[in-house]
Coordinates of N, CA and C in Angstrom, one line a residue:
M221 N 0.9 -1.2 0.0 CA 0.0 0.0 0.0 C 0.9 1.3 0.0
A222 N 1.9 1.3 0.8 CA 2.8 2.5 0.9 C 3.5 2.7 -0.4
L223 N 3.8 1.6 -1.0 CA 4.6 1.7 -2.4 C 3.6 2.3 -3.4
A224 N 2.3 1.8 -3.4 CA 1.3 2.3 -4.3 C 1.1 3.8 -4.2
L225 N 1.0 4.3 -2.8 CA 0.8 5.6 -2.6 C 2.0 6.5 -3.2
R226 N 3.2 6.0 -2.9 CA 4.4 6.8 -3.4 C 4.4 6.8 -5.0
C227 N 3.9 5.8 -5.6 CA 3.8 5.9 -7.1 C 2.8 6.9 -7.6
L228 N 1.6 7.0 -6.8 CA 0.5 7.9 -7.2 C 0.8 9.3 -6.9
R229 N 1.7 9.6 -6.0 CA 1.9 10.9 -5.5 C 2.2 11.9 -6.6
P230 N 3.2 11.6 -7.6 CA 3.5 12.6 -8.6 C 2.4 12.8 -9.7
L231 N 1.3 12.0 -9.7 CA 0.3 12.1 -10.7 C -0.4 13.4 -10.8
P232 N -0.9 14.0 -9.7 CA -1.5 15.4 -9.8 C -0.7 16.4 -10.5
S233 N 0.6 16.5 -10.2 CA 1.4 17.5 -10.8 C 1.5 17.2 -12.3
L234 N 1.7 15.9 -12.7 CA 1.9 15.6 -14.1 C 0.6 15.8 -14.9
L235 N -0.6 15.5 -14.2 CA -1.9 15.7 -14.9 C -2.1 17.2 -15.0
H236 N -1.7 18.0 -14.0 CA -1.9 19.4 -14.2 C -1.1 20.0 -15.3
R237 N 0.2 19.7 -15.4 CA 1.0 20.2 -16.5 C 0.5 19.7 -17.9
S238 N 0.1 18.5 -18.0 CA -0.5 18.0 -19.2 C -1.7 18.7 -19.6
S239 N -2.7 18.9 -18.7 CA -3.9 19.5 -19.1 C -3.7 21.0 -19.4
F240 N -2.7 21.6 -18.7 CA -2.4 23.1 -19.0 C -1.8 23.2 -20.4
A241 N -0.9 22.3 -20.8 CA -0.4 22.3 -22.1 C -1.4 22.1 -23.2
M242 N -2.4 21.2 -22.9 CA -3.3 20.9 -23.9 C -4.3 22.1 -24.0
A243 N -4.7 22.7 -22.9 CA -5.6 23.9 -23.0 C -5.0 25.1 -23.6
R244 N -3.7 25.3 -23.5 CA -3.1 26.4 -24.0 C -2.6 26.2 -25.5
G245 N -2.5 24.9 -25.9 CA -2.2 24.6 -27.3 C -0.7 25.0 -27.5
L246 N 0.2 24.8 -26.6 CA 1.5 25.3 -26.7 C 2.2 24.4 -27.8
P247 N 3.1 25.1 -28.6 CA 3.9 24.4 -29.6 C 5.0 23.6 -29.0
Q248 N 5.6 22.8 -29.7 CA 6.8 22.0 -29.2 C 7.9 22.9 -29.0
A249 N 8.8 22.6 -28.2 CA 10.0 23.5 -28.0 C 10.8 23.6 -29.2
A250 N 11.4 24.7 -29.5 CA 12.2 25.0 -30.7 C 13.3 24.0 -30.8
R251 N 13.7 23.6 -32.1 CA 14.8 22.7 -32.3 C 16.0 23.2 -31.6
G252 N 16.7 22.4 -30.9 CA 17.9 22.7 -30.2 C 17.7 23.5 -28.9
C253 N 16.4 23.6 -28.4 CA 16.1 24.3 -27.2 C 16.8 23.6 -26.0
P254 N 17.5 24.3 -25.2 CA 18.1 23.7 -24.0 C 17.3 23.4 -22.9
A255 N 16.0 23.8 -22.9 CA 15.1 23.7 -21.8 C 13.7 23.5 -22.3
P256 N 12.8 22.8 -21.6 CA 11.4 22.7 -22.0 C 10.7 23.9 -21.9
L257 N 9.7 24.1 -22.8 CA 9.0 25.4 -22.9 C 8.4 25.8 -21.5
L258 N 7.8 24.9 -20.8 CA 7.2 25.3 -19.5 C 8.2 25.6 -18.4
E259 N 9.5 25.4 -18.7 CA 10.4 25.8 -17.7 C 11.0 27.3 -18.0
G260 N 10.3 28.0 -19.0 CA 10.7 29.4 -19.2 C 11.7 29.7 -20.2
C261 N 11.9 28.8 -21.2 CA 12.9 29.0 -22.3 C 12.4 30.3 -23.1
R262 N 13.2 31.3 -23.0 CA 12.8 32.6 -23.7 C 12.6 32.4 -25.2
Q263 N 13.5 31.6 -25.8 CA 13.4 31.3 -27.2 C 12.1 30.7 -27.6
C264 N 11.6 29.8 -26.8 CA 10.4 29.1 -27.1 C 9.2 30.0 -26.9
V265 N 9.2 30.8 -25.8 CA 8.1 31.7 -25.6 C 8.0 32.7 -26.8
Q266 N 9.2 33.2 -27.2 CA 9.2 34.0 -28.4 C 8.6 33.4 -29.6
H267 N 9.0 32.1 -29.9 CA 8.5 31.4 -31.0 C 7.0 31.2 -30.9
M268 N 6.6 30.8 -29.7 CA 5.1 30.6 -29.5 C 4.3 31.8 -29.9
L269 N 4.7 33.0 -29.3 CA 3.8 34.2 -29.5 C 3.9 34.6 -31.0
L270 N 5.1 34.5 -31.6 CA 5.2 35.0 -33.0 C 4.4 34.0 -33.9
S271 N 4.5 32.7 -33.6 CA 3.7 31.7 -34.4 C 2.2 31.9 -34.3
R272 N 1.8 32.3 -33.1 CA 0.3 32.6 -33.0 C 0.0 33.8 -33.8
Q273 N 0.9 34.9 -33.8 CA 0.6 36.0 -34.6 C 0.6 35.7 -36.1
L274 N 1.5 34.8 -36.5 CA 1.5 34.4 -37.9 C 0.3 33.6 -38.2
A275 N -0.2 32.7 -37.4 CA -1.4 31.9 -37.6 C -2.5 32.8 -37.8
T276 N -2.6 33.8 -37.0 CA -3.8 34.8 -37.0 C -3.8 35.5 -38.4
K277 N -2.6 35.8 -38.9 CA -2.5 36.6 -40.2 C -2.9 35.6 -41.3
K278 N -2.4 34.3 -41.3 CA -2.6 33.4 -42.4 C -4.0 32.9 -42.4
A279 N -4.7 33.0 -41.2 CA -6.1 32.5 -41.1 C -7.0 33.4 -41.8
K280 N -6.6 34.7 -42.1 CA -7.5 35.5 -42.8 C -7.8 35.1 -44.2
G281 N -9.0 35.1 -44.6 CA -9.3 34.7 -45.9 C -8.9 35.7 -46.9
K282 N -8.8 35.3 -48.2 CA -8.4 36.2 -49.3 C -9.5 37.2 -49.4
G283 N -9.1 38.5 -49.6 CA -10.1 39.5 -49.8 C -10.5 40.2 -48.5
Q284 N -10.0 39.6 -47.4 CA -10.3 40.2 -46.0 C -9.2 41.1 -45.7
S285 N -9.5 42.2 -45.0 CA -8.4 43.1 -44.4 C -7.7 42.4 -43.3
Q286 N -6.3 42.4 -43.5 CA -5.5 41.8 -42.5 C -5.3 42.7 -41.3
A287 N -5.2 42.1 -40.1 CA -5.0 42.8 -38.8 C -3.5 43.3 -38.9
K288 N -3.3 44.4 -38.2 CA -1.9 44.9 -38.2 C -1.0 44.0 -37.4
V289 N 0.2 43.9 -37.9 CA 1.2 43.2 -37.1 C 1.7 44.1 -36.0
N290 N 1.8 43.5 -34.8 CA 2.2 44.4 -33.6 C 3.1 43.6 -32.7
I291 N 4.3 43.4 -33.1 CA 5.2 42.6 -32.3 C 5.8 43.4 -31.2
S292 N 5.8 42.8 -30.1 CA 6.4 43.4 -28.9 C 7.9 43.6 -29.1
A293 N 8.4 44.9 -29.0 CA 9.8 45.2 -29.3 C 10.8 44.4 -28.3
A294 N 10.2 44.1 -27.1 CA 11.0 43.4 -26.1 C 11.3 41.9 -26.6
L295 N 10.3 41.4 -27.3 CA 10.5 40.0 -27.7 C 11.5 39.8 -28.7
V296 N 11.8 40.8 -29.5 CA 12.8 40.6 -30.6 C 14.0 41.6 -30.5
E297 N 14.2 42.0 -29.3 CA 15.3 43.0 -29.0 C 16.7 42.4 -29.4
D298 N 16.7 41.0 -29.3 CA 18.0 40.4 -29.7 C 18.3 40.4 -31.2
I299 N 17.2 40.7 -32.0 CA 17.3 40.6 -33.4 C 17.5 42.1 -34.0
I300 N 16.5 43.0 -33.5 CA 16.5 44.3 -34.0 C 15.8 45.2 -33.0
N301 N 16.3 46.4 -33.0 CA 15.7 47.4 -32.1 C 14.5 48.2 -32.9
L302 N 13.3 47.7 -32.7 CA 12.2 48.3 -33.4 C 11.9 49.7 -33.0
E303 N 12.2 50.0 -31.7 CA 12.0 51.4 -31.3 C 12.9 52.4 -31.9
E304 N 14.2 51.9 -32.2 CA 15.2 52.7 -32.9 C 14.7 52.9 -34.3
T305 N 14.2 51.9 -35.0 CA 13.7 52.0 -36.4 C 12.6 53.0 -36.4
S306 N 11.7 52.9 -35.5 CA 10.6 53.9 -35.4 C 11.1 55.3 -35.3
E307 N 12.1 55.5 -34.4 CA 12.6 56.9 -34.2 C 13.3 57.4 -35.4
D308 N 14.0 56.6 -36.2 CA 14.7 56.9 -37.4 C 13.7 57.4 -38.4
M309 N 12.6 56.7 -38.5 CA 11.5 57.0 -39.5 C 10.9 58.4 -39.0
Q310 N 10.7 58.5 -37.8 CA 10.0 59.7 -37.3 C 10.9 60.9 -37.5
A311 N 12.2 60.7 -37.4 CA 13.2 61.8 -37.6 C 13.1 62.3 -39.1
V312 N 12.9 61.3 -40.0 CA 12.8 61.8 -41.4 C 11.5 62.6 -41.6
I313 N 10.5 62.2 -40.9 CA 9.2 63.1 -41.0 C 9.4 64.5 -40.5
E314 N 10.1 64.5 -39.3 CA 10.4 65.8 -38.6 C 11.2 66.7 -39.5
A315 N 12.2 66.1 -40.2 CA 13.0 66.9 -41.1 C 12.3 67.5 -42.2
L316 N 11.3 66.7 -42.8 CA 10.4 67.2 -43.8 C 9.5 68.4 -43.3
K317 N 9.0 68.2 -42.1 CA 8.2 69.2 -41.5 C 9.0 70.6 -41.4
E318 N 10.3 70.4 -40.9 CA 11.2 71.6 -40.8 C 11.5 72.2 -42.0
D319 N 11.7 71.4 -43.1 CA 12.0 72.0 -44.4 C 10.7 72.8 -44.9
F320 N 9.6 72.2 -44.8 CA 8.4 72.9 -45.2 C 8.2 74.2 -44.5
N321 N 8.4 74.3 -43.2 CA 8.2 75.5 -42.4 C 9.3 76.5 -42.6
R322 N 10.5 76.1 -42.9 CA 11.6 77.0 -43.0 C 11.7 77.6 -44.5
N323 N 11.5 76.7 -45.4 CA 11.9 77.1 -46.8 C 10.7 77.3 -47.8
L324 N 9.6 76.8 -47.4 CA 8.4 76.8 -48.4 C 7.3 77.6 -47.8
N325 N 7.5 78.9 -47.9 CA 6.4 79.8 -47.4 C 6.1 80.9 -48.6
V326 N 4.8 81.2 -48.7 CA 4.5 82.2 -49.7 C 5.1 83.5 -49.4
R327 N 5.0 83.9 -48.2 CA 5.6 85.2 -47.8 C 7.0 85.0 -47.2
T328 N 8.0 85.4 -47.8 CA 9.4 85.4 -47.4 C 9.6 86.3 -46.2
S329 N 10.2 85.9 -45.2 CA 10.5 86.7 -44.0 C 12.0 86.5 -43.7
P330 N 12.5 87.4 -42.9 CA 14.0 87.3 -42.5 C 14.3 85.9 -41.9
G331 N 13.4 85.4 -41.1 CA 13.6 84.1 -40.5 C 13.8 83.0 -41.4
A332 N 13.3 83.1 -42.6 CA 13.4 82.1 -43.7 C 14.9 82.0 -44.2
L333 N 15.6 83.0 -44.0 CA 17.0 83.1 -44.4 C 18.0 82.5 -43.4
D334 N 17.5 82.5 -42.1 CA 18.4 82.1 -41.0 C 19.3 80.9 -41.2
H335 N 18.7 79.8 -41.6 CA 19.4 78.6 -41.7 C 19.9 78.2 -43.1
I336 N 19.9 79.1 -44.0 CA 20.5 78.8 -45.3 C 22.0 78.5 -45.1
T337 N 22.4 77.4 -45.6 CA 23.8 77.0 -45.3 C 24.9 77.7 -46.3
V338 N 25.8 78.2 -45.8 CA 26.8 78.9 -46.5 C 28.1 78.2 -46.5
M339 N 28.7 77.8 -47.6 CA 30.0 77.1 -47.7 C 31.1 78.1 -47.8
T340 N 31.9 78.1 -46.7 CA 33.1 79.0 -46.6 C 34.3 78.2 -46.6
K341 N 35.5 78.9 -46.6 CA 36.8 78.2 -46.6 C 37.0 77.5 -45.3
D342 N 36.2 77.9 -44.2 CA 36.4 77.3 -42.9 C 35.3 76.3 -42.6
G343 N 34.4 76.0 -43.6 CA 33.4 75.0 -43.4 C 32.0 75.6 -43.7
K344 N 31.0 74.9 -43.3 CA 29.6 75.3 -43.5 C 29.1 75.9 -42.3
F345 N 28.3 77.1 -42.6 CA 27.7 77.8 -41.5 C 26.3 78.3 -41.9
P346 N 25.4 78.4 -40.9 CA 24.1 79.0 -41.2 C 24.3 80.6 -41.5
L347 N 23.5 81.0 -42.3 CA 23.7 82.4 -42.8 C 23.6 83.4 -41.6
N348 N 22.7 83.1 -40.6 CA 22.5 84.1 -39.5 C 23.7 84.1 -38.5
Q349 N 24.7 83.2 -38.7 CA 25.9 83.2 -37.9 C 27.0 84.1 -38.6
L350 N 26.8 84.3 -39.9 CA 27.7 85.1 -40.6 C 27.3 86.6 -40.9
G351 N 26.0 86.8 -41.1 CA 25.6 88.1 -41.3 C 24.3 88.5 -40.5
Q352 N 24.0 89.8 -40.4 CA 22.9 90.3 -39.7 C 21.8 90.5 -40.7
I353 N 20.7 89.7 -40.5 CA 19.6 89.8 -41.4 C 18.4 90.7 -40.9
S354 N 17.9 91.5 -41.7 CA 16.8 92.4 -41.4 C 15.9 92.6 -42.5
Q355 N 14.7 93.1 -42.3 CA 13.8 93.4 -43.4 C 13.6 94.9 -43.4
K356 N 13.9 95.5 -44.5 CA 13.8 97.0 -44.6 C 12.4 97.4 -45.0
S357 N 11.8 96.6 -45.8 CA 10.4 96.8 -46.3 C 9.8 95.5 -46.7
P358 N 8.5 95.4 -47.0 CA 7.9 94.2 -47.4 C 8.5 93.5 -48.6
Q359 N 9.1 94.4 -49.4 CA 9.7 93.9 -50.7 C 11.2 93.8 -50.6
L360 N 11.9 94.1 -49.4 CA 13.3 94.0 -49.4 C 13.8 93.5 -48.1
M361 N 14.8 92.6 -48.1 CA 15.5 92.1 -46.9 C 17.0 92.4 -47.2
V362 N 17.7 92.6 -46.1 CA 19.1 93.0 -46.2 C 19.9 92.1 -45.3
V363 N 21.1 91.6 -45.8 CA 22.0 90.8 -45.0 C 23.4 91.6 -45.0
N364 N 23.7 92.0 -43.7 CA 24.9 92.8 -43.5 C 26.0 91.8 -43.1
M365 N 27.1 91.8 -44.0 CA 28.1 90.9 -43.8 C 29.4 91.5 -43.3
T366 N 29.2 92.6 -42.6 CA 30.4 93.4 -42.0 C 31.3 92.5 -41.2
S367 N 30.7 91.6 -40.4 CA 31.6 90.8 -39.5 C 32.4 89.8 -40.2
F368 N 31.9 89.2 -41.4 CA 32.6 88.3 -42.2 C 32.6 88.7 -43.7
P369 N 33.3 89.8 -44.0 CA 33.2 90.3 -45.3 C 33.7 89.3 -46.4
E370 N 34.7 88.5 -46.0 CA 35.2 87.5 -47.0 C 34.2 86.4 -47.4
S371 N 33.1 86.3 -46.7 CA 32.0 85.3 -47.0 C 30.9 85.9 -47.7
T372 N 31.0 87.2 -48.2 CA 29.8 87.9 -48.7 C 29.4 87.2 -50.0
A373 N 30.4 86.9 -50.9 CA 30.0 86.2 -52.2 C 29.4 84.8 -52.0
A374 N 30.0 84.0 -51.0 CA 29.5 82.7 -50.7 C 28.0 82.8 -50.2
A375 N 27.8 83.8 -49.4 CA 26.4 84.0 -48.8 C 25.4 84.3 -49.9
A376 N 25.9 85.2 -50.8 CA 24.9 85.6 -51.9 C 24.6 84.3 -52.8
K377 N 25.6 83.5 -53.0 CA 25.5 82.3 -53.8 C 24.5 81.3 -53.1
A378 N 24.7 81.2 -51.8 CA 23.8 80.3 -51.0 C 22.3 80.8 -51.0
I379 N 22.1 82.0 -51.0 CA 20.8 82.6 -51.1 C 20.2 82.3 -52.4
R380 N 21.0 82.5 -53.4 CA 20.5 82.4 -54.8 C 20.2 80.9 -55.1
E381 N 20.9 80.0 -54.5 CA 20.7 78.5 -54.8 C 19.8 77.8 -53.7
S382 N 19.2 78.7 -52.8 CA 18.4 78.1 -51.8 C 17.1 77.4 -52.2
G383 N 16.7 77.7 -53.5 CA 15.4 77.2 -53.9 C 14.2 78.0 -53.5
M384 N 14.4 79.2 -53.0 CA 13.4 80.2 -52.5 C 13.1 81.2 -53.6
N385 N 13.6 81.1 -54.8 CA 13.3 82.0 -55.8 C 13.8 83.4 -55.5
L386 N 15.0 83.5 -54.9 CA 15.5 84.8 -54.5 C 16.7 85.2 -55.4
N387 N 16.8 86.4 -55.7 CA 18.0 86.9 -56.5 C 18.6 88.0 -55.8
P388 N 19.6 87.7 -55.0 CA 20.3 88.7 -54.2 C 21.2 89.6 -55.0
E389 N 21.4 90.8 -54.5 CA 22.3 91.8 -55.2 C 23.3 92.3 -54.1
V390 N 24.6 92.1 -54.5 CA 25.7 92.5 -53.6 C 26.2 93.9 -53.8
D391 N 26.3 94.6 -52.7 CA 26.8 96.0 -52.7 C 27.8 96.1 -51.6
G392 N 29.1 95.8 -51.9 CA 30.1 95.8 -50.9 C 29.9 94.6 -49.9
T393 N 29.7 94.9 -48.6 CA 29.5 93.9 -47.7 C 28.0 93.7 -47.3
V394 N 27.2 94.4 -48.1 CA 25.7 94.3 -48.0 C 25.1 93.5 -49.0
I395 N 24.2 92.6 -48.7 CA 23.5 91.8 -49.7 C 22.0 92.2 -49.6
R396 N 21.5 92.8 -50.7 CA 20.1 93.1 -50.8 C 19.4 92.0 -51.5
V397 N 18.2 91.6 -50.8 CA 17.4 90.5 -51.3 C 16.0 90.9 -51.5
P398 N 15.7 91.3 -52.8 CA 14.3 91.6 -53.1 C 13.4 90.5 -52.9
V399 N 12.2 90.8 -52.4 CA 11.2 89.7 -52.0 C 10.3 89.7 -53.2
P400 N 10.2 88.5 -53.9 CA 9.3 88.4 -55.1 C 7.9 88.5 -54.8
K401 N 7.2 89.1 -55.7 CA 5.7 89.1 -55.5 C 5.1 87.8 -55.5
V402 N 4.0 87.7 -54.8 CA 3.3 86.4 -54.7 C 2.4 86.2 -55.9
T403 N 3.0 85.7 -56.9 CA 2.3 85.4 -58.2 C 1.9 83.9 -58.2
R404 N 1.0 83.6 -59.1 CA 0.5 82.2 -59.2 C 1.7 81.3 -59.6
E405 N 2.6 81.8 -60.5 CA 3.8 81.1 -60.9 C 4.7 80.8 -59.7
H406 N 4.8 81.8 -58.8 CA 5.7 81.6 -57.6 C 5.1 80.5 -56.7
R407 N 3.7 80.6 -56.6 CA 3.1 79.6 -55.7 C 3.3 78.2 -56.3
E408 N 3.1 78.0 -57.6 CA 3.2 76.7 -58.2 C 4.7 76.2 -58.1
S409 N 5.6 77.1 -58.2 CA 7.1 76.8 -58.1 C 7.3 76.2 -56.7
L410 N 6.7 76.8 -55.7 CA 6.9 76.4 -54.3 C 6.2 75.0 -54.1
A411 N 5.1 74.8 -54.7 CA 4.4 73.5 -54.6 C 5.2 72.4 -55.2
K412 N 5.9 72.7 -56.3 CA 6.8 71.7 -56.9 C 8.0 71.3 -56.0
L413 N 8.5 72.4 -55.3 CA 9.6 72.2 -54.5 C 9.2 71.3 -53.2
A414 N 7.9 71.5 -52.8 CA 7.4 70.7 -51.7 C 7.3 69.3 -52.2
K415 N 6.9 69.0 -53.4 CA 6.8 67.6 -53.9 C 8.2 67.0 -54.0
Q416 N 9.1 67.8 -54.4 CA 10.5 67.2 -54.6 C 11.1 66.9 -53.2
S417 N 10.8 67.8 -52.2 CA 11.3 67.6 -50.8 C 10.7 66.3 -50.3
T418 N 9.4 66.1 -50.5 CA 8.7 64.9 -50.1 C 9.3 63.6 -50.7
N419 N 9.6 63.7 -52.0 CA 10.2 62.5 -52.7 C 11.6 62.2 -52.0
K420 N 12.3 63.2 -51.7 CA 13.7 63.0 -51.2 C 13.5 62.4 -49.8
S421 N 12.5 62.8 -49.0 CA 12.3 62.3 -47.7 C 11.8 60.8 -47.8
K422 N 11.0 60.5 -48.8 CA 10.6 59.1 -49.0 C 11.8 58.2 -49.3
E423 N 12.7 58.7 -50.0 CA 14.0 58.0 -50.3 C 14.7 57.7 -49.1
A424 N 14.8 58.7 -48.3 CA 15.5 58.5 -46.9 C 14.8 57.5 -46.1
L425 N 13.4 57.5 -46.2 CA 12.6 56.6 -45.4 C 12.9 55.2 -45.9
R426 N 13.0 54.9 -47.2 CA 13.3 53.6 -47.8 C 14.6 53.1 -47.4
K427 N 15.6 54.0 -47.2 CA 16.9 53.6 -46.7 C 16.8 53.1 -45.3
V428 N 16.0 53.8 -44.5 CA 15.8 53.3 -43.1 C 15.2 51.9 -43.1
R429 N 14.2 51.7 -43.9 CA 13.4 50.4 -44.0 C 14.4 49.3 -44.5
S430 N 15.2 49.6 -45.6 CA 16.1 48.6 -46.1 C 17.1 48.2 -45.0
K431 N 17.7 49.2 -44.3 CA 18.7 48.9 -43.3 C 18.1 48.0 -42.3
S432 N 16.8 48.3 -41.8 CA 16.3 47.4 -40.8 C 16.0 46.0 -41.3
I433 N 15.5 45.9 -42.4 CA 15.2 44.6 -43.0 C 16.5 43.8 -43.2
T434 N 17.6 44.4 -43.6 CA 18.9 43.8 -43.7 C 19.3 43.2 -42.4
Q435 N 19.2 44.1 -41.4 CA 19.5 43.6 -40.0 C 18.7 42.4 -39.6
V436 N 17.5 42.3 -39.9 CA 16.6 41.2 -39.6 C 17.1 39.9 -40.3
K437 N 17.4 40.0 -41.6 CA 17.8 38.9 -42.4 C 19.1 38.2 -42.0
K438 N 19.9 39.0 -41.2 CA 21.1 38.5 -40.7 C 20.9 37.2 -39.7
F439 N 19.6 37.2 -39.2 CA 19.2 36.2 -38.2 C 18.4 35.1 -38.9
K440 N 18.4 34.9 -40.2 CA 17.5 33.9 -40.8 C 17.9 32.5 -40.5
N441 N 19.2 32.3 -40.1 CA 19.6 31.0 -39.8 C 19.6 30.7 -38.3
K442 N 19.1 31.7 -37.6 CA 19.0 31.6 -36.1 C 17.6 31.6 -35.5
V443 N 16.7 32.1 -36.3 CA 15.3 32.1 -35.8 C 14.4 31.6 -36.9
S444 N 13.2 31.3 -36.6 CA 12.2 30.8 -37.5 C 11.9 31.7 -38.7
E445 N 11.4 31.0 -39.8 CA 11.1 31.8 -41.0 C 9.8 32.7 -40.6
D446 N 9.0 32.2 -39.7 CA 7.8 32.9 -39.3 C 8.3 34.2 -38.6
T447 N 9.3 34.2 -37.8 CA 9.8 35.4 -37.1 C 10.3 36.4 -38.1
I448 N 11.1 35.9 -39.0 CA 11.7 36.9 -40.0 C 10.5 37.5 -40.9
W449 N 9.6 36.7 -41.2 CA 8.4 37.2 -42.0 C 7.6 38.2 -41.3
L450 N 7.4 37.9 -40.0 CA 6.6 38.9 -39.2 C 7.3 40.3 -39.1
L451 N 8.6 40.1 -38.8 CA 9.4 41.3 -38.6 C 9.5 42.2 -39.8
E452 N 9.7 41.5 -40.9 CA 9.8 42.3 -42.2 C 8.4 42.9 -42.5
K453 N 7.4 42.2 -42.2 CA 6.0 42.8 -42.5 C 5.8 44.0 -41.5
Q454 N 6.2 44.0 -40.2 CA 6.0 45.0 -39.4 C 6.8 46.3 -39.8
I455 N 8.1 46.0 -40.2 CA 8.9 47.2 -40.6 C 8.3 47.8 -41.9
Q456 N 7.8 47.0 -42.8 CA 7.2 47.6 -44.0 C 5.9 48.4 -43.5
Q457 N 5.2 47.9 -42.6 CA 4.0 48.5 -42.1 C 4.4 49.9 -41.5
M458 N 5.4 49.9 -40.7 CA 5.9 51.2 -40.1 C 6.3 52.2 -41.2
A459 N 7.0 51.7 -42.3 CA 7.4 52.6 -43.3 C 6.1 53.1 -44.1
D460 N 5.2 52.3 -44.3 CA 3.9 52.7 -45.0 C 3.3 53.7 -44.2
E461 N 3.2 53.6 -42.9 CA 2.5 54.6 -42.1 C 3.2 55.9 -42.1
A462 N 4.5 55.9 -42.1 CA 5.4 57.1 -42.2 C 5.2 57.8 -43.6
A463 N 5.1 57.0 -44.6 CA 4.9 57.5 -46.0 C 3.6 58.2 -46.1
T464 N 2.5 57.5 -45.5 CA 1.2 58.1 -45.5 C 1.2 59.5 -44.7
E465 N 1.9 59.6 -43.7 CA 2.0 60.8 -42.9 C 2.7 61.9 -43.7
M466 N 3.7 61.6 -44.5 CA 4.3 62.5 -45.4 C 3.4 63.0 -46.5
D467 N 2.6 62.1 -47.0 CA 1.6 62.5 -48.0 C 0.6 63.5 -47.5
K468 N 0.2 63.3 -46.2 CA -0.7 64.2 -45.6 C -0.1 65.6 -45.4
L469 N 1.2 65.6 -45.0 CA 1.9 66.9 -44.8 C 2.0 67.6 -46.2
L470 N 2.3 66.8 -47.2 CA 2.5 67.4 -48.6 C 1.1 68.0 -49.0
A471 N 0.1 67.3 -48.8 CA -1.3 67.8 -49.2 C -1.6 69.1 -48.5
A472 N -1.4 69.1 -47.3 CA -1.6 70.3 -46.5 C -0.8 71.5 -47.0
K473 N 0.5 71.3 -47.2 CA 1.4 72.3 -47.6 C 1.1 72.8 -49.0
T474 N 0.7 71.9 -49.9 CA 0.3 72.3 -51.2 C -1.0 73.1 -51.2
K475 N -1.8 72.8 -50.4 CA -3.1 73.5 -50.2 C -2.8 75.0 -49.8
E476 N -1.9 75.0 -48.8 CA -1.4 76.3 -48.2 C -0.7 77.2 -49.3
L477 N 0.1 76.5 -50.1 CA 0.9 77.3 -51.1 C 0.1 77.8 -52.3
L478 N -0.8 76.9 -52.7 CA -1.6 77.3 -53.8 C -2.8 78.1 -53.5
G479 N -3.2 78.2 -52.2 CA -4.3 79.0 -51.8 C -5.7 78.5 -52.2

């Protein structure tokens, strides 16, 4: 009797673990896993969760809208830093916003000239660090280059090539910048520049996406194909969302410029 009781004693624990595994539908441990899934193997937990996400996506019938992929960054931090990828994409969007606000305005103001980059023999500098910018009238801005007279020609060239449709006139160390009238042609020119800036930003976005996908593919021999597939899909999804935001910014700026 005592022997029988000792044999039966482990059964409740075993039955509990078996029923738990059946109820949860856990996958088998990943090949080469050093520990059983229920003992907390991080690799297996990751495989389990990503496999469930993949199964959900594949279960969608053709013609049905697929749910967004939303992988926890913590689950795949050993493969790629998704938060860093998101920040890099957001940085591209912010740069586009800054370009729109600084350089693409119907009414040219002294502040629009501040950050025009001037190439000098000592390097690149913002115009407002080399000259004193002021507006003499609604039709005229003036840049006083007395502090750096040797950079006067370079500053005039930078203003002319800024894409702001400005034609500076040099008089000694003073640069006069006539403000163009707001014509329909000028508005359309600015709208074209906005489109060009957006296309350049999208190219920068594609580089961020490609860099991230290349990073993921380095692990194709270390993690499952499902994991690689999901990560690539999520990165593409992030890039698509960023591109959509850029299109909205362009639409708003175009409407503002064309009136």
